[in-house]
mmCIF file of N, CA and C in Angstrom:
data_model
loop_
_atom_site.group_PDB
_atom_site.id
_atom_site.type_symbol
_atom_site.label_atom_id
_atom_site.label_comp_id
_atom_site.label_asym_id
_atom_site.label_seq_id
_atom_site.Cartn_x
_atom_site.Cartn_y
_atom_site.Cartn_z
ATOM 1 N N LYS A 373 69.847 125.631 121.494
ATOM 2 C CA LYS A 373 68.520 125.176 121.552
ATOM 3 C C LYS A 373 68.018 125.095 120.151
ATOM 4 N N LEU A 374 67.253 123.939 119.959
ATOM 5 C CA LEU A 374 66.701 123.728 118.522
ATOM 6 C C LEU A 374 65.394 124.523 118.478
ATOM 7 N N ARG A 375 65.102 125.001 117.281
ATOM 8 C CA ARG A 375 63.750 125.650 117.156
ATOM 9 C C ARG A 375 62.788 124.529 116.694
ATOM 10 N N PRO A 376 61.466 124.738 116.875
ATOM 11 C CA PRO A 376 60.512 123.813 116.488
ATOM 12 C C PRO A 376 60.606 123.553 114.961
ATOM 13 N N THR A 377 60.363 122.314 114.562
ATOM 14 C CA THR A 377 60.286 121.999 113.097
ATOM 15 C C THR A 377 59.006 122.258 112.519
ATOM 16 N N ARG A 378 58.884 123.099 111.459
ATOM 17 C CA ARG A 378 57.619 123.398 110.893
ATOM 18 C C ARG A 378 57.469 122.407 109.628
ATOM 19 N N LEU A 379 56.268 122.249 109.220
ATOM 20 C CA LEU A 379 55.893 121.433 108.116
ATOM 21 C C LEU A 379 56.720 121.905 106.836
ATOM 22 N N HIS A 380 56.844 123.239 106.691
ATOM 23 C CA HIS A 380 57.498 123.731 105.554
ATOM 24 C C HIS A 380 58.976 123.393 105.604
ATOM 25 N N ASP A 381 59.572 123.218 106.785
ATOM 26 C CA ASP A 381 60.925 122.793 106.837
ATOM 27 C C ASP A 381 61.091 121.416 106.287
ATOM 28 N N LEU A 382 60.116 120.566 106.369
ATOM 29 C CA LEU A 382 60.113 119.204 105.924
ATOM 30 C C LEU A 382 60.103 119.210 104.382
ATOM 31 N N ARG A 383 59.465 120.180 103.764
ATOM 32 C CA ARG A 383 59.520 120.319 102.244
ATOM 33 C C ARG A 383 60.861 120.626 101.854
ATOM 34 N N HIS A 384 61.614 121.498 102.474
ATOM 35 C CA HIS A 384 62.988 121.766 102.147
ATOM 36 C C HIS A 384 63.864 120.509 102.261
ATOM 37 N N LEU A 385 63.633 119.848 103.370
ATOM 38 C CA LEU A 385 64.343 118.607 103.631
ATOM 39 C C LEU A 385 64.097 117.460 102.554
ATOM 40 N N HIS A 386 62.872 117.453 102.259
ATOM 41 C CA HIS A 386 62.357 116.487 101.148
ATOM 42 C C HIS A 386 63.148 116.739 99.799
ATOM 43 N N ALA A 387 63.076 117.980 99.391
ATOM 44 C CA ALA A 387 63.698 118.359 98.177
ATOM 45 C C ALA A 387 65.197 118.193 98.181
ATOM 46 N N THR A 388 65.843 118.556 99.287
ATOM 47 C CA THR A 388 67.314 118.479 99.370
ATOM 48 C C THR A 388 67.745 117.039 99.371
ATOM 49 N N GLU A 389 67.077 116.200 100.096
ATOM 50 C CA GLU A 389 67.440 114.777 100.041
ATOM 51 C C GLU A 389 67.211 114.070 98.726
ATOM 52 N N LEU A 390 66.062 114.387 98.087
ATOM 53 C CA LEU A 390 65.790 113.713 96.777
ATOM 54 C C LEU A 390 66.967 114.180 95.839
ATOM 55 N N LEU A 391 67.259 115.454 95.833
ATOM 56 C CA LEU A 391 68.330 115.925 94.935
ATOM 57 C C LEU A 391 69.726 115.304 95.259
ATOM 58 N N ARG A 392 69.957 115.213 96.561
ATOM 59 C CA ARG A 392 71.256 114.623 96.998
ATOM 60 C C ARG A 392 71.264 113.079 96.523
ATOM 61 N N LEU A 393 70.173 112.402 96.560
ATOM 62 C CA LEU A 393 70.102 111.098 96.275
ATOM 63 C C LEU A 393 70.082 110.775 94.675
ATOM 64 N N GLY A 394 70.070 111.888 93.896
ATOM 65 C CA GLY A 394 70.221 111.803 92.476
ATOM 66 C C GLY A 394 68.994 111.953 91.675
ATOM 67 N N GLU A 395 67.880 112.255 92.327
ATOM 68 C CA GLU A 395 66.551 112.533 91.520
ATOM 69 C C GLU A 395 66.675 113.691 90.723
ATOM 70 N N PRO A 396 66.229 113.615 89.449
ATOM 71 C CA PRO A 396 66.290 114.836 88.638
ATOM 72 C C PRO A 396 65.551 116.020 89.182
ATOM 73 N N LEU A 397 66.044 117.174 88.897
ATOM 74 C CA LEU A 397 65.387 118.448 89.421
ATOM 75 C C LEU A 397 63.904 118.512 89.057
ATOM 76 N N HIS A 398 63.668 118.234 87.755
ATOM 77 C CA HIS A 398 62.353 118.379 87.262
ATOM 78 C C HIS A 398 61.333 117.351 87.982
ATOM 79 N N VAL A 399 61.878 116.312 88.398
ATOM 80 C CA VAL A 399 61.027 115.301 89.213
ATOM 81 C C VAL A 399 60.699 115.821 90.550
ATOM 82 N N VAL A 400 61.779 116.300 91.153
ATOM 83 C CA VAL A 400 61.587 116.935 92.580
ATOM 84 C C VAL A 400 60.631 118.130 92.444
ATOM 85 N N SER A 401 60.909 118.951 91.449
ATOM 86 C CA SER A 401 59.997 120.138 91.350
ATOM 87 C C SER A 401 58.544 119.765 91.139
ATOM 88 N N ASP A 402 58.282 118.727 90.401
ATOM 89 C CA ASP A 402 56.856 118.265 90.186
ATOM 90 C C ASP A 402 56.274 117.690 91.556
ATOM 91 N N ARG A 403 57.050 116.973 92.259
ATOM 92 C CA ARG A 403 56.575 116.454 93.520
ATOM 93 C C ARG A 403 56.261 117.670 94.502
ATOM 94 N N LEU A 404 57.004 118.712 94.367
ATOM 95 C CA LEU A 404 56.584 119.862 95.256
ATOM 96 C C LEU A 404 55.517 120.766 94.665
ATOM 97 N N GLY A 405 55.055 120.512 93.486
ATOM 98 C CA GLY A 405 54.025 121.305 92.921
ATOM 99 C C GLY A 405 54.489 122.588 92.245
ATOM 100 N N HIS A 406 55.746 122.695 91.828
ATOM 101 C CA HIS A 406 56.274 123.842 91.255
ATOM 102 C C HIS A 406 56.223 123.692 89.734
ATOM 103 N N ARG A 407 55.792 124.783 89.062
ATOM 104 C CA ARG A 407 55.713 124.686 87.589
ATOM 105 C C ARG A 407 57.146 124.956 87.084
ATOM 106 N N ASP A 408 57.846 125.800 87.857
ATOM 107 C CA ASP A 408 59.226 126.217 87.323
ATOM 108 C C ASP A 408 60.285 125.522 88.253
ATOM 109 N N PRO A 409 61.105 124.636 87.655
ATOM 110 C CA PRO A 409 62.135 123.827 88.421
ATOM 111 C C PRO A 409 63.178 124.841 89.069
ATOM 112 N N MET A 410 63.248 126.130 88.508
ATOM 113 C CA MET A 410 64.116 127.026 89.144
ATOM 114 C C MET A 410 63.688 127.500 90.570
ATOM 115 N N VAL A 411 62.438 127.471 90.862
ATOM 116 C CA VAL A 411 61.881 127.760 92.239
ATOM 117 C C VAL A 411 62.494 126.656 93.133
ATOM 118 N N THR A 412 62.376 125.478 92.721
ATOM 119 C CA THR A 412 62.979 124.302 93.509
ATOM 120 C C THR A 412 64.385 124.515 93.720
ATOM 121 N N ALA A 413 65.129 124.805 92.593
ATOM 122 C CA ALA A 413 66.603 124.833 92.662
ATOM 123 C C ALA A 413 67.083 126.062 93.549
ATOM 124 N N THR A 414 66.418 127.175 93.486
ATOM 125 C CA THR A 414 66.925 128.327 94.178
ATOM 126 C C THR A 414 66.337 128.485 95.627
ATOM 127 N N ILE A 415 65.274 127.888 95.938
ATOM 128 C CA ILE A 415 64.633 128.077 97.193
ATOM 129 C C ILE A 415 64.682 126.808 98.087
ATOM 130 N N TYR A 416 64.419 125.652 97.499
ATOM 131 C CA TYR A 416 64.337 124.413 98.192
ATOM 132 C C TYR A 416 65.557 123.567 98.289
ATOM 133 N N ALA A 417 66.440 123.631 97.401
ATOM 134 C CA ALA A 417 67.559 122.785 97.327
ATOM 135 C C ALA A 417 68.764 123.462 98.185
ATOM 136 N N HIS A 418 69.238 122.730 99.148
ATOM 137 C CA HIS A 418 70.370 123.200 99.926
ATOM 138 C C HIS A 418 71.531 122.233 99.868
ATOM 139 N N VAL A 419 72.724 122.809 99.908
ATOM 140 C CA VAL A 419 73.946 122.083 99.975
ATOM 141 C C VAL A 419 74.129 121.397 101.302
ATOM 142 N N THR A 420 74.286 120.181 101.375
ATOM 143 C CA THR A 420 74.482 119.494 102.670
ATOM 144 C C THR A 420 75.956 119.527 103.092
ATOM 145 N N ASP A 421 76.217 119.301 104.378
ATOM 146 C CA ASP A 421 77.590 119.228 104.872
ATOM 147 C C ASP A 421 78.464 118.246 104.101
ATOM 148 N N GLU A 422 77.716 117.130 103.789
ATOM 149 C CA GLU A 422 78.542 116.018 103.034
ATOM 150 C C GLU A 422 78.900 116.451 101.662
ATOM 151 N N GLN A 423 77.967 117.212 100.996
ATOM 152 C CA GLN A 423 78.226 117.665 99.577
ATOM 153 C C GLN A 423 79.371 118.652 99.611
ATOM 154 N N ALA A 424 79.268 119.634 100.630
ATOM 155 C CA ALA A 424 80.347 120.654 100.725
ATOM 156 C C ALA A 424 81.688 119.922 101.015
ATOM 157 N N GLU A 425 81.715 118.990 101.889
ATOM 158 C CA GLU A 425 83.060 118.347 102.137
ATOM 159 C C GLU A 425 83.567 117.579 100.914
ATOM 160 N N THR A 426 82.693 116.954 100.160
ATOM 161 C CA THR A 426 82.992 116.160 98.955
ATOM 162 C C THR A 426 83.680 117.270 97.918
ATOM 163 N N ALA A 427 83.001 118.319 97.853
ATOM 164 C CA ALA A 427 83.522 119.401 96.886
ATOM 165 C C ALA A 427 84.869 119.856 97.252
ATOM 166 N N SER A 428 85.018 120.036 98.611
ATOM 167 C CA SER A 428 86.334 120.553 99.094
ATOM 168 C C SER A 428 87.498 119.594 98.886
ATOM 169 N N ASN A 429 87.090 118.230 99.105
ATOM 170 C CA ASN A 429 88.102 117.173 98.889
ATOM 171 C C ASN A 429 88.479 116.998 97.378
ATOM 172 N N THR A 430 87.397 117.146 96.519
ATOM 173 C CA THR A 430 87.610 117.078 95.144
ATOM 174 C C THR A 430 88.618 118.157 94.581
ATOM 175 N N PHE A 431 88.372 119.437 95.119
ATOM 176 C CA PHE A 431 89.210 120.502 94.773
ATOM 177 C C PHE A 431 90.663 120.293 95.322
ATOM 178 N N ALA A 432 90.727 119.894 96.546
ATOM 179 C CA ALA A 432 92.058 119.600 97.099
ATOM 180 C C ALA A 432 92.886 118.657 96.394
ATOM 181 N N ASN A 433 92.224 117.591 96.015
ATOM 182 C CA ASN A 433 92.786 116.495 95.284
ATOM 183 C C ASN A 433 93.212 116.805 93.880
ATOM 184 N N GLY A 434 92.324 117.719 93.225
ATOM 185 C CA GLY A 434 92.692 118.185 91.880
ATOM 186 C C GLY A 434 93.800 119.110 91.912
ATOM 187 N N THR A 435 93.887 119.867 92.935
ATOM 188 C CA THR A 435 94.943 120.938 93.008
ATOM 189 C C THR A 435 96.334 120.143 93.248
ATOM 190 N N ARG A 436 96.350 119.184 94.185
ATOM 191 C CA ARG A 436 97.589 118.353 94.289
ATOM 192 C C ARG A 436 97.974 117.643 93.130
ATOM 193 N N THR A 437 97.099 117.261 92.242
ATOM 194 C CA THR A 437 97.418 116.487 91.026
ATOM 195 C C THR A 437 97.942 117.514 89.948
ATOM 196 N N ALA A 438 97.346 118.689 90.040
ATOM 197 C CA ALA A 438 97.794 119.683 88.971
ATOM 198 C C ALA A 438 99.181 120.292 89.388
ATOM 199 N N LEU A 439 99.519 120.096 90.661
ATOM 200 C CA LEU A 439 100.905 120.699 91.062
ATOM 201 C C LEU A 439 101.894 119.549 90.837
#
């Protein structure tokens, strides 16, 4: 069962998607009204399934190449 989506959840989604699409951290931070980009980086930015899979594949391919 899915829980209801809160407005705050959309802030997290907004930050994560902008960062995934390549927007600089300081720009995303400014859009969210954060003075410190580390707030955005540590609280609002999340690793997507796609990013996790890409990192895993990069590691696997690099390991095969090294061996």
